[in-house]
Amino acid sequence: MTIPLTDKFNRPIRDLRISVIDKCNFRCPYCMPAEIFGADYNFLSKQELLSNDEIVRLAGLFAQIGVSKFRLTGGEPLLRPNLPALVARLTQIPGVDDLALTTNGYYLPKMSHLLKDAGLHRLTISLDSLDEEVFEVMNGRKSSVQRVLAGLAVAEADGFYPIKINCVVKRGVNDHTIVDLARRFKGTGHIVRFIEYMDVGNLNGWKMDDVVTAEEIIRRIDLEMPLEPVPPNYPGEVANRFRYLDGEGEIGLIASVSQPFCGGCTRARLSGAGEYYTCLFAHKGTDLRGPLRAGASDEEMLDLIGGVWRRRTDRYSELRTSFTRLPAKGAEMYRLGG
Ligand code: SAM
Ligand code: SF4
Ligand code: SF4
């Protein structure tokens, strides 16, 4: 039975992003800069990571308090052993209406059909530029545009459609290639989503000057391919939607920095080690792995998870603009999965 639950600002809990692994085969400087995440970096051990049984149990508990949309992320989720088995089990949980996954696309050629067979509903692929040199800079020289497009083609052939394509925009690095990226997917049915570069964690050296606002992105694309706004698909949708006037599809803008959407934020996050976060910018998560491994009952776990949500007051992005200096932040993106 679902017990509806709201936080201090009357926001229900609807979405859970589950980071299934903290490792990644890319070194995007805005997320896992190579100089910090070197060969001797201490990632979570197998024992420290939540097991499939633990993730499935927690997902079932979150579903009981109102979560219906789940997204698997990382690090790079396709690096997790036994991922298709986890997907198959998650789709069986009552109340799981939507199960999506965000990937850098590198391992899709071998993994896509396994994920489709396991019942994964939707796929998002990150691709920051179609220009090989620019993309290499954005991913820390670990992949190529051709490799990601090959993964996308395989996923499409396996029946993932439409696919969302995430592009983080960083001024002076890839912003001169956004119109090309939009043009490449116009008319394909796939939806490119441009994401304002965010100040998650403390490692990427974020500066406001690096952000290209959603408004500027729209202006630049609209100049060449006219756009008009579209109403959200559902209340609280994170991306602002725009469609091409010629009917050839739509794009999304995630304006987390310039137009914060905390008021409608219904999203919780679970790290690979089982920490439960109620905001992408939270200082501290709540440990769920400890009680789980100590034998807590479902009722005890529901009390813990529900209690944290009831006390939630997070609205970091709305407050950010009023900070004269940004406060120290908590978890890094690679641990929370974006
Ligand atoms: N490795 C997978 C990938 O890159 O798609 C999944 C995890 S990644 C952390 C999830 C999403 O967060 C990606 O689309 C990535 O581009 C985005 N992201 C990472 N760091 C970001 C930042 N500082 N600002 C905005 N988006 C960011
Ligand atoms: Fe890896 Fe994704 Fe972070 Fe890039 S954004 S380093 S692909 S986890
Ligand atoms: Fe949600 Fe926190 Fe982002 Fe606001 S800053 S939208 S509360 S995750």
Short mmCIF file of C-alpha atoms and ligand atoms in Angstrom, two decimals:
data_model
loop_
_atom_site.label_atom_id
_atom_site.label_comp_id
_atom_site.label_asym_id
_atom_site.label_seq_id
_atom_site.Cartn_x
_atom_site.Cartn_y
_atom_site.Cartn_z
CA MET A 1 0.00 0.00 0.00
CA THR A 2 1.29 3.48 -0.84
CA ILE A 3 1.35 5.96 2.03
CA PRO A 4 1.61 9.46 0.44
CA LEU A 5 4.25 11.51 2.16
CA THR A 6 5.33 15.14 1.84
CA ASP A 7 8.22 17.26 3.10
CA LYS A 8 8.18 20.60 4.99
CA PHE A 9 7.33 22.46 1.74
CA ASN A 10 4.56 20.02 0.85
CA ARG A 11 6.59 18.30 -1.86
CA PRO A 12 5.83 14.60 -2.29
CA ILE A 13 8.58 12.04 -2.95
CA ARG A 14 8.13 10.75 -6.52
CA ASP A 15 11.52 10.01 -8.04
CA LEU A 16 14.56 8.07 -6.91
CA ARG A 17 17.93 8.19 -8.64
CA ILE A 18 19.97 5.15 -7.74
CA SER A 19 23.73 5.31 -8.25
CA VAL A 20 24.67 1.66 -8.86
CA ILE A 21 28.44 2.24 -8.96
CA ASP A 22 30.84 5.13 -8.31
CA LYS A 23 33.46 4.11 -10.90
CA CYS A 24 33.52 5.51 -14.41
CA ASN A 25 35.55 4.87 -17.56
CA PHE A 26 35.41 8.59 -18.50
CA ARG A 27 37.05 11.52 -16.74
CA CYS A 28 34.75 14.43 -17.64
CA PRO A 29 36.49 17.42 -16.00
CA TYR A 30 33.14 18.80 -14.79
CA CYS A 31 32.41 15.59 -12.87
CA MET A 32 35.51 13.40 -12.22
CA PRO A 33 38.62 15.43 -13.08
CA ALA A 34 41.50 13.07 -13.99
CA GLU A 35 43.98 14.84 -11.72
CA ILE A 36 41.85 13.88 -8.70
CA PHE A 37 40.43 10.55 -9.86
CA GLY A 38 43.76 8.90 -10.70
CA ALA A 39 44.81 5.24 -10.81
CA ASP A 40 45.12 5.04 -7.00
CA TYR A 41 41.75 6.65 -6.25
CA ASN A 42 39.83 4.76 -3.62
CA PHE A 43 36.49 3.77 -5.15
CA LEU A 44 33.91 1.71 -3.26
CA SER A 45 34.75 -1.98 -2.90
CA LYS A 46 32.26 -4.69 -3.84
CA GLN A 47 31.51 -5.16 -0.15
CA GLU A 48 30.84 -1.45 0.34
CA LEU A 49 28.49 -1.18 -2.66
CA LEU A 50 24.87 -2.06 -2.08
CA SER A 51 24.13 -5.54 -3.44
CA ASN A 52 21.32 -6.21 -5.92
CA ASP A 53 19.21 -7.64 -3.06
CA GLU A 54 19.74 -4.47 -1.02
CA ILE A 55 18.91 -2.12 -3.90
CA VAL A 56 15.77 -4.08 -4.74
CA ARG A 57 14.64 -4.04 -1.11
CA LEU A 58 15.23 -0.30 -0.75
CA ALA A 59 13.53 0.45 -4.08
CA GLY A 60 10.49 -1.50 -2.87
CA LEU A 61 10.41 0.56 0.32
CA PHE A 62 10.72 3.85 -1.58
CA ALA A 63 7.88 2.68 -3.86
CA GLN A 64 5.74 2.18 -0.75
CA ILE A 65 6.13 5.81 0.26
CA GLY A 66 5.27 7.17 -3.19
CA VAL A 67 8.22 6.81 -5.58
CA SER A 68 7.10 5.61 -9.01
CA LYS A 69 9.95 6.86 -11.22
CA PHE A 70 13.38 5.30 -10.85
CA ARG A 71 16.59 6.15 -12.68
CA LEU A 72 19.80 4.11 -12.57
CA THR A 73 22.94 6.15 -12.80
CA GLY A 74 26.51 6.34 -11.49
CA GLY A 75 29.48 6.78 -12.05
CA GLU A 76 28.91 4.76 -15.17
CA PRO A 77 26.05 2.33 -14.49
CA LEU A 78 27.01 -0.05 -17.32
CA LEU A 79 30.19 -0.89 -15.36
CA ARG A 80 28.15 -2.57 -12.63
CA PRO A 81 28.32 -6.35 -12.82
CA ASN A 82 24.91 -8.04 -13.08
CA LEU A 83 23.15 -4.83 -14.09
CA PRO A 84 20.56 -6.56 -16.34
CA ALA A 85 19.59 -8.87 -13.44
CA LEU A 86 19.06 -5.80 -11.24
CA VAL A 87 16.96 -4.10 -13.94
CA ALA A 88 14.80 -7.20 -14.35
CA ARG A 89 14.10 -7.33 -10.61
CA LEU A 90 13.36 -3.61 -10.31
CA THR A 91 10.74 -3.75 -13.09
CA GLN A 92 8.85 -6.37 -11.05
CA ILE A 93 8.36 -4.10 -8.03
CA PRO A 94 4.73 -2.99 -7.64
CA GLY A 95 4.52 0.77 -8.18
CA VAL A 96 7.59 1.04 -10.43
CA ASP A 97 5.96 2.81 -13.40
CA ASP A 98 9.10 4.14 -15.00
CA LEU A 99 12.62 2.70 -14.96
CA ALA A 100 15.24 4.71 -16.87
CA LEU A 101 19.03 4.71 -17.04
CA THR A 102 21.60 7.41 -17.81
CA THR A 103 24.83 6.27 -19.45
CA ASN A 104 27.86 7.68 -21.23
CA GLY A 105 27.04 5.18 -23.99
CA TYR A 106 30.45 3.55 -24.26
CA TYR A 107 29.31 0.02 -23.41
CA LEU A 108 25.92 0.18 -25.11
CA PRO A 109 26.99 -1.84 -28.16
CA LYS A 110 27.34 -4.93 -25.94
CA MET A 111 24.84 -4.04 -23.19
CA SER A 112 21.84 -2.45 -24.89
CA HIS A 113 20.02 -5.66 -25.89
CA LEU A 114 20.58 -7.17 -22.44
CA LEU A 115 19.01 -4.09 -20.85
CA LYS A 116 16.10 -4.15 -23.29
CA ASP A 117 15.48 -7.86 -22.62
CA ALA A 118 15.63 -7.17 -18.88
CA GLY A 119 12.77 -4.69 -19.31
CA LEU A 120 14.48 -1.30 -18.97
CA HIS A 121 11.93 1.31 -20.06
CA ARG A 122 14.01 4.29 -21.14
CA LEU A 123 17.54 5.36 -21.89
CA THR A 124 19.39 8.69 -21.65
CA ILE A 125 22.80 8.96 -23.32
CA SER A 126 25.24 11.76 -22.51
CA LEU A 127 26.96 13.38 -25.49
CA ASP A 128 28.40 16.87 -25.03
CA SER A 129 29.48 17.60 -28.62
CA LEU A 130 29.65 16.13 -32.12
CA ASP A 131 33.08 17.65 -32.63
CA GLU A 132 35.64 14.92 -31.83
CA GLU A 133 38.22 17.29 -30.36
CA VAL A 134 35.67 19.14 -28.23
CA PHE A 135 34.09 15.88 -27.04
CA GLU A 136 37.48 14.50 -26.05
CA VAL A 137 38.09 17.55 -23.88
CA MET A 138 34.64 17.14 -22.30
CA ASN A 139 35.19 13.43 -21.46
CA GLY A 140 38.83 13.57 -20.40
CA ARG A 141 40.05 11.88 -23.63
CA LYS A 142 38.44 8.54 -22.86
CA SER A 143 35.98 8.18 -25.73
CA SER A 144 34.97 9.39 -29.17
CA VAL A 145 31.83 10.75 -30.76
CA GLN A 146 31.80 7.77 -33.13
CA ARG A 147 31.80 5.33 -30.21
CA VAL A 148 28.84 7.02 -28.50
CA LEU A 149 26.88 7.35 -31.76
CA ALA A 150 27.48 3.64 -32.43
CA GLY A 151 26.02 2.86 -28.99
CA LEU A 152 23.04 5.08 -29.70
CA ALA A 153 22.42 3.35 -33.06
CA VAL A 154 22.48 -0.10 -31.40
CA ALA A 155 20.13 1.07 -28.65
CA GLU A 156 17.73 2.49 -31.21
CA ALA A 157 17.80 -0.77 -33.17
CA ASP A 158 17.05 -2.63 -29.92
CA GLY A 159 13.88 -0.57 -29.53
CA PHE A 160 14.87 2.23 -27.18
CA TYR A 161 12.94 5.16 -28.62
CA PRO A 162 12.89 8.06 -28.21
CA ILE A 163 16.28 8.43 -26.52
CA LYS A 164 17.19 11.52 -24.51
CA ILE A 165 20.63 12.97 -25.18
CA ASN A 166 22.18 14.96 -22.32
CA CYS A 167 24.61 17.74 -23.14
CA VAL A 168 26.28 19.73 -20.35
CA VAL A 169 27.21 23.16 -21.70
CA LYS A 170 30.40 24.82 -20.54
CA ARG A 171 31.28 28.28 -21.83
CA GLY A 172 34.34 28.44 -24.02
CA VAL A 173 34.60 24.63 -24.18
CA ASN A 174 31.60 23.19 -26.07
CA ASP A 175 29.08 26.03 -26.34
CA HIS A 176 30.07 26.76 -29.95
CA THR A 177 28.90 23.25 -30.92
CA ILE A 178 25.39 23.22 -29.40
CA VAL A 179 23.58 24.26 -32.59
CA ASP A 180 25.24 21.39 -34.51
CA LEU A 181 24.18 18.90 -31.84
CA ALA A 182 20.58 20.15 -31.95
CA ARG A 183 20.60 19.97 -35.76
CA ARG A 184 21.94 16.39 -35.81
CA PHE A 185 18.98 15.09 -33.81
CA LYS A 186 16.27 17.37 -35.24
CA GLY A 187 13.78 15.20 -37.07
CA THR A 188 15.01 11.93 -35.50
CA GLY A 189 12.49 11.82 -32.65
CA HIS A 190 15.32 11.80 -30.09
CA ILE A 191 15.38 14.69 -27.61
CA VAL A 192 18.55 16.64 -26.88
CA ARG A 193 18.56 18.16 -23.40
CA PHE A 194 20.99 20.98 -22.75
CA ILE A 195 22.06 21.17 -19.12
CA GLU A 196 23.47 24.26 -17.43
CA TYR A 197 26.86 23.43 -15.95
CA MET A 198 26.30 23.02 -12.21
CA ASP A 199 28.38 23.60 -9.10
CA VAL A 200 27.90 20.09 -7.74
CA GLY A 201 30.55 18.94 -5.28
CA ASN A 202 33.79 20.78 -4.65
CA LEU A 203 36.12 19.33 -7.25
CA ASN A 204 35.26 20.79 -10.63
CA GLY A 205 36.32 24.40 -9.97
CA TRP A 206 32.91 25.74 -10.99
CA LYS A 207 32.52 29.46 -11.72
CA MET A 208 29.35 31.29 -12.70
CA ASP A 209 31.19 32.60 -15.78
CA ASP A 210 31.41 29.01 -17.10
CA VAL A 211 27.62 28.71 -17.20
CA VAL A 212 25.77 29.33 -20.45
CA THR A 213 22.20 30.00 -19.39
CA ALA A 214 19.26 28.12 -20.87
CA GLU A 215 17.98 31.43 -22.22
CA GLU A 216 21.18 31.98 -24.18
CA ILE A 217 21.18 28.39 -25.46
CA ILE A 218 17.60 28.75 -26.72
CA ARG A 219 18.41 32.09 -28.34
CA ARG A 220 21.34 30.62 -30.24
CA ILE A 221 19.39 27.60 -31.51
CA ASP A 222 16.25 29.61 -32.27
CA LEU A 223 18.26 31.94 -34.48
CA GLU A 224 18.97 29.08 -36.89
CA MET A 225 16.05 26.72 -36.19
CA PRO A 226 13.02 28.61 -34.80
CA LEU A 227 11.54 27.26 -31.58
CA GLU A 228 8.49 27.77 -29.39
CA PRO A 229 7.88 26.73 -25.77
CA VAL A 230 5.77 23.65 -25.01
CA PRO A 231 3.90 23.03 -21.73
CA PRO A 232 5.43 20.41 -19.39
CA ASN A 233 4.45 16.75 -19.82
CA TYR A 234 3.66 16.58 -16.11
CA PRO A 235 3.87 18.92 -13.08
CA GLY A 236 7.42 19.24 -11.77
CA GLU A 237 9.11 18.20 -15.04
CA VAL A 238 12.77 19.21 -14.71
CA ALA A 239 13.41 20.16 -18.35
CA ASN A 240 11.78 23.17 -20.01
CA ARG A 241 10.50 21.95 -23.40
CA PHE A 242 10.77 23.76 -26.75
CA ARG A 243 9.63 22.47 -30.15
CA TYR A 244 10.79 23.34 -33.63
CA LEU A 245 8.23 25.46 -35.47
CA ASP A 246 8.58 23.22 -38.54
CA GLY A 247 7.29 20.24 -36.51
CA GLU A 248 10.60 18.36 -36.53
CA GLY A 249 10.71 17.52 -32.85
CA GLU A 250 11.71 19.12 -29.57
CA ILE A 251 14.60 19.88 -27.24
CA GLY A 252 14.82 20.29 -23.46
CA LEU A 253 16.64 22.81 -21.29
CA ILE A 254 17.67 22.04 -17.72
CA ALA A 255 18.14 25.47 -16.19
CA SER A 256 19.15 24.36 -12.70
CA VAL A 257 21.38 27.40 -12.18
CA SER A 258 19.50 30.28 -13.85
CA GLN A 259 15.90 29.12 -13.17
CA PRO A 260 15.93 26.89 -10.10
CA PHE A 261 13.06 24.45 -9.75
CA CYS A 262 13.30 23.46 -6.07
CA GLY A 263 9.63 24.28 -5.50
CA GLY A 264 8.64 21.24 -7.57
CA CYS A 265 11.54 18.98 -6.60
CA THR A 266 10.21 15.52 -5.75
CA ARG A 267 13.52 13.72 -6.12
CA ALA A 268 15.58 11.62 -3.74
CA ARG A 269 18.96 10.04 -4.39
CA LEU A 270 20.63 6.84 -3.23
CA SER A 271 24.42 6.59 -3.48
CA GLY A 272 26.26 3.38 -4.32
CA ALA A 273 27.13 2.96 -0.64
CA GLY A 274 23.51 3.31 0.44
CA GLU A 275 23.46 6.95 1.56
CA TYR A 276 20.09 8.59 1.03
CA TYR A 277 20.19 12.25 -0.06
CA THR A 278 17.22 14.58 -0.32
CA CYS A 279 19.08 17.16 -2.45
CA LEU A 280 21.83 17.03 -5.06
CA PHE A 281 23.66 19.63 -2.99
CA ALA A 282 23.10 18.11 0.45
CA HIS A 283 26.02 18.13 2.88
CA LYS A 284 25.23 14.79 4.31
CA GLY A 285 23.24 11.70 3.40
CA THR A 286 21.45 9.30 5.72
CA ASP A 287 23.06 5.89 5.95
CA LEU A 288 20.57 3.19 4.94
CA ARG A 289 23.10 0.40 4.41
CA GLY A 290 24.03 0.21 8.11
CA PRO A 291 20.50 -0.44 9.41
CA LEU A 292 19.76 -2.70 6.44
CA ARG A 293 22.78 -4.89 7.20
CA ALA A 294 22.03 -4.79 10.92
CA GLY A 295 18.69 -6.49 10.22
CA ALA A 296 16.21 -3.58 10.42
CA SER A 297 12.63 -4.55 9.63
CA ASP A 298 10.67 -3.01 6.76
CA GLU A 299 8.71 -0.92 9.27
CA GLU A 300 11.90 0.43 10.81
CA MET A 301 13.34 1.25 7.40
CA LEU A 302 10.10 2.95 6.31
CA ASP A 303 10.13 5.05 9.48
CA LEU A 304 13.70 6.11 8.80
CA ILE A 305 13.23 6.89 5.09
CA GLY A 306 9.85 8.56 5.56
CA GLY A 307 11.03 10.58 8.56
CA VAL A 308 13.96 12.04 6.64
CA TRP A 309 11.64 13.10 3.80
CA ARG A 310 9.09 14.61 6.21
CA ARG A 311 11.83 16.80 7.73
CA ARG A 312 13.22 17.85 4.32
CA THR A 313 13.70 21.60 3.76
CA ASP A 314 16.25 21.53 0.88
CA ARG A 315 16.15 24.26 -1.77
CA TYR A 316 19.80 24.86 -2.51
CA SER A 317 19.42 26.16 -6.08
CA GLU A 318 16.83 28.73 -5.06
CA LEU A 319 19.10 29.99 -2.30
CA ARG A 320 22.28 29.89 -4.41
CA THR A 321 21.60 33.25 -6.05
CA SER A 322 21.43 34.93 -2.63
CA PHE A 323 24.80 33.59 -1.47
CA THR A 324 27.60 36.10 -1.83
CA ARG A 325 30.05 33.24 -1.43
CA LEU A 326 29.03 29.67 -2.19
CA PRO A 327 29.04 27.54 0.94
CA ALA A 328 31.07 24.32 1.03
CA LYS A 329 29.02 21.54 -0.43
CA GLY A 330 28.67 17.87 0.16
CA ALA A 331 28.71 14.89 -2.13
CA GLU A 332 30.25 14.77 -5.59
CA MET A 333 28.22 14.15 -8.75
CA TYR A 334 29.95 10.81 -9.49
CA ARG A 335 28.64 9.50 -6.14
CA LEU A 336 25.13 10.86 -6.52
CA GLY A 337 24.63 10.29 -10.21
CA GLY A 338 23.35 13.74 -11.16
N1 SAM B 1 28.03 8.32 -16.42
C1 SAM B 1 26.70 8.54 -16.83
C2 SAM B 1 26.61 9.69 -17.80
O1 SAM B 1 27.55 10.49 -17.87
O2 SAM B 1 25.59 9.77 -18.48
C3 SAM B 1 25.72 8.74 -15.69
C4 SAM B 1 26.18 9.57 -14.50
S1 SAM B 1 26.43 11.31 -14.83
C5 SAM B 1 26.94 11.92 -13.25
C6 SAM B 1 24.74 11.87 -15.02
C7 SAM B 1 24.58 13.17 -15.76
O3 SAM B 1 25.09 14.22 -14.97
C8 SAM B 1 25.31 13.24 -17.10
O4 SAM B 1 24.42 13.56 -18.15
C9 SAM B 1 26.33 14.32 -16.88
O5 SAM B 1 26.59 15.03 -18.05
C10 SAM B 1 25.67 15.18 -15.82
N2 SAM B 1 26.63 16.00 -15.08
C11 SAM B 1 27.77 15.60 -14.46
N3 SAM B 1 28.41 16.63 -13.87
C12 SAM B 1 27.65 17.73 -14.13
C13 SAM B 1 27.76 19.13 -13.78
N4 SAM B 1 28.78 19.60 -13.06
N5 SAM B 1 26.78 19.96 -14.21
C14 SAM B 1 25.73 19.50 -14.93
N6 SAM B 1 25.56 18.21 -15.27
C15 SAM B 1 26.51 17.34 -14.88
FE1 SF4 B 2 31.61 9.53 -15.87
FE2 SF4 B 2 29.19 10.41 -16.37
FE3 SF4 B 2 30.78 11.72 -14.62
FE4 SF4 B 2 31.39 11.77 -17.21
S1 SF4 B 2 29.52 12.63 -16.25
S2 SF4 B 2 32.82 11.34 -15.53
S3 SF4 B 2 30.71 9.79 -17.91
S4 SF4 B 2 29.95 9.70 -14.37
FE1 SF4 B 3 15.99 19.61 -5.73
FE2 SF4 B 3 18.09 20.34 -4.27
FE3 SF4 B 3 18.14 20.62 -6.94
FE4 SF4 B 3 16.58 22.21 -5.45
S1 SF4 B 3 18.80 22.14 -5.41
S2 SF4 B 3 16.00 21.17 -7.37
S3 SF4 B 3 15.94 20.79 -3.82
S4 SF4 B 3 18.01 18.68 -5.79
#
